[in-house]
C-alpha positions as semicolon CSV with decimal commas, in nm:
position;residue;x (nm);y (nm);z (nm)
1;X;-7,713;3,935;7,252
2;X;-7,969;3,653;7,151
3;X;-8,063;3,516;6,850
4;X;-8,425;3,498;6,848
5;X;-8,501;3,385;6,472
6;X;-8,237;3,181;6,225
7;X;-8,251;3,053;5,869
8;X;-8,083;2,860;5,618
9;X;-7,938;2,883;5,283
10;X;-7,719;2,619;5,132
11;X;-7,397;2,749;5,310
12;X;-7,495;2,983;5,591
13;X;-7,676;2,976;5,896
14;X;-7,818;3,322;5,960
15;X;-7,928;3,446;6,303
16;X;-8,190;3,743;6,343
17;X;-8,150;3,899;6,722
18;X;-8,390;4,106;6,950
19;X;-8,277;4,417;6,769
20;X;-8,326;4,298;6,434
21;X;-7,946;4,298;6,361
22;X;-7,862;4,000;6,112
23;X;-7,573;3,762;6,156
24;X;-7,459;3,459;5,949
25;X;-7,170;3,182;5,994
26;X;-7,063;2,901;5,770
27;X;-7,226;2,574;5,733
28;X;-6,831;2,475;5,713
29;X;-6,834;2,517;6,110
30;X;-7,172;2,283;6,181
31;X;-7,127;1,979;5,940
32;X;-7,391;1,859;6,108
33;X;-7,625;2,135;5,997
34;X;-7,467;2,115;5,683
35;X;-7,577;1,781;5,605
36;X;-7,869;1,804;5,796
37;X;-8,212;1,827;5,608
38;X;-8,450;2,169;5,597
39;X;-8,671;1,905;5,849
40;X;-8,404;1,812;6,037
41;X;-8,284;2,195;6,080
42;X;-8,596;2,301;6,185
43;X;-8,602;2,087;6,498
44;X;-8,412;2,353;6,731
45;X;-8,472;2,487;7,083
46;X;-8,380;2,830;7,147
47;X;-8,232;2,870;7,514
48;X;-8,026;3,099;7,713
49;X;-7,713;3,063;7,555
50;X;-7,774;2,876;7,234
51;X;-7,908;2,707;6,975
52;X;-7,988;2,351;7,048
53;X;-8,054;2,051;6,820
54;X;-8,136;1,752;6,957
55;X;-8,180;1,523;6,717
56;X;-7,837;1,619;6,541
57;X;-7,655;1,677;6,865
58;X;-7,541;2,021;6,729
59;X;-7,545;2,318;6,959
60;X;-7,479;2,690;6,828
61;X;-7,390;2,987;7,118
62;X;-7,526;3,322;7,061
63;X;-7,183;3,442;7,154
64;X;-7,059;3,230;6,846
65;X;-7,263;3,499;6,540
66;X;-7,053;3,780;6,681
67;X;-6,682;3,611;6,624
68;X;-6,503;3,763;6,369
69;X;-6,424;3,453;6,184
70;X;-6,763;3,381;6,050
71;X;-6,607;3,266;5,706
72;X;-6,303;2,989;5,749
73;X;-6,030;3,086;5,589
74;X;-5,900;2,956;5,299
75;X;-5,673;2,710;5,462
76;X;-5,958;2,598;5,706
77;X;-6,202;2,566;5,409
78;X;-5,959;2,311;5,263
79;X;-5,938;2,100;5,495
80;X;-6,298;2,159;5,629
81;X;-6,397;2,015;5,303
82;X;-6,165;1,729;5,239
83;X;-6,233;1,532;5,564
84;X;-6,058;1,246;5,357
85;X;-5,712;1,413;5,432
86;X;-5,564;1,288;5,723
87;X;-5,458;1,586;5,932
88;X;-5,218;1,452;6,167
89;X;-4,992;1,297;5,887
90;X;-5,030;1,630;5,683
91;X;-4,908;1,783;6,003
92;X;-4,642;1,561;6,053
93;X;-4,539;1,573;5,707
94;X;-4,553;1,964;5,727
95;X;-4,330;1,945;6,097
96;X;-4,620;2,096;6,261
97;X;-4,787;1,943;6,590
98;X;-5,101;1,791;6,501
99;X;-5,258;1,914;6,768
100;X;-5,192;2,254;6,691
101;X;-5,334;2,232;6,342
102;X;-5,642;2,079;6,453
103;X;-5,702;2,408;6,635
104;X;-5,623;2,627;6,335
105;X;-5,805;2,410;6,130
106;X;-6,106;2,486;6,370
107;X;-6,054;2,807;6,488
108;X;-5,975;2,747;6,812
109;X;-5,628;2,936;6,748
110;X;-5,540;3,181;6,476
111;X;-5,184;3,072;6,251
112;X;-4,959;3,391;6,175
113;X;-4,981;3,533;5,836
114;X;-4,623;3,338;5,779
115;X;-4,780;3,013;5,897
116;X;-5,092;3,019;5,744
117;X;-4,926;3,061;5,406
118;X;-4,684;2,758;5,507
119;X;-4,974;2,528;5,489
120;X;-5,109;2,639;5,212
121;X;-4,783;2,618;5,021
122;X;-4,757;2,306;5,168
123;X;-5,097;2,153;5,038
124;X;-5,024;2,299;4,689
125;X;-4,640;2,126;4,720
126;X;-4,842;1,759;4,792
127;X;-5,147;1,831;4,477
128;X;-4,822;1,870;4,222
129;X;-4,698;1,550;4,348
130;X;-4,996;1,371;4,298
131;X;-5,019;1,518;3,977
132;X;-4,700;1,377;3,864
133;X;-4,751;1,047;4,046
């Protein structure tokens, strides 16, 4: 699969491919994109693999329109939007390697049902306390 045309909205990237099939991911995943301007977006180089932007350092794979996880979750969307939380003391806090978060967090690994819903609980548990601080 390539992409051979993409677009913008305010929260999606969309992707157009040689047989007009439409894909889209999440702004959430490409911050740089995100913040980027409609100028700035439209400075790209298609290539063999990718999408390239130079000027942003940002780089998109093909591959990357067909994963299934498209749309962060809602965990990943918290975090994804608060960059002001620090996540290795919310994963120490939590008893979780850091490490490990980072790649739920990002998608690089997938938290069980049970887990996911641990951190979640866990970010509510930490918004009442500051609440009642």
């Amino acid at each position: 699969m390539k992409i051979v045309k993409i677009w913008f909205n305010a929260d999606y990237i969309y992707g157009k491919d040689e047989r007009d099939k439409e894909y889209k991911q999440s702004l959430l995943w490409y911050p740089k994109l995100r913040a980027a301007s409609e100028e700035e977006r439209s400075e790209y180089t298609i290539g063999m693999s990718g999408i390239h932007w130079r000027k942003l350092d940002e780089d998109i794979s093909f591959e990357s329109f067909e994963y299934d996880d498209a749309e962060p979750s809602a965990m990943q969307r918290f975090f994804l939007t608060h960059k002001e939380i620090n996540v290795a003391e919310f994963a120490r806090s939590l008893g979780i390697n850091p490490t490990l978060l980072r790649n739920y967090i990002n998608g690089f690994k997938k938290p069980s049902k049970e887990r996911e819903e641990e951190i979640i609980a866990h970010i509510h548990k930490l918004g009442e306390e500051m609440i009642a601080a």
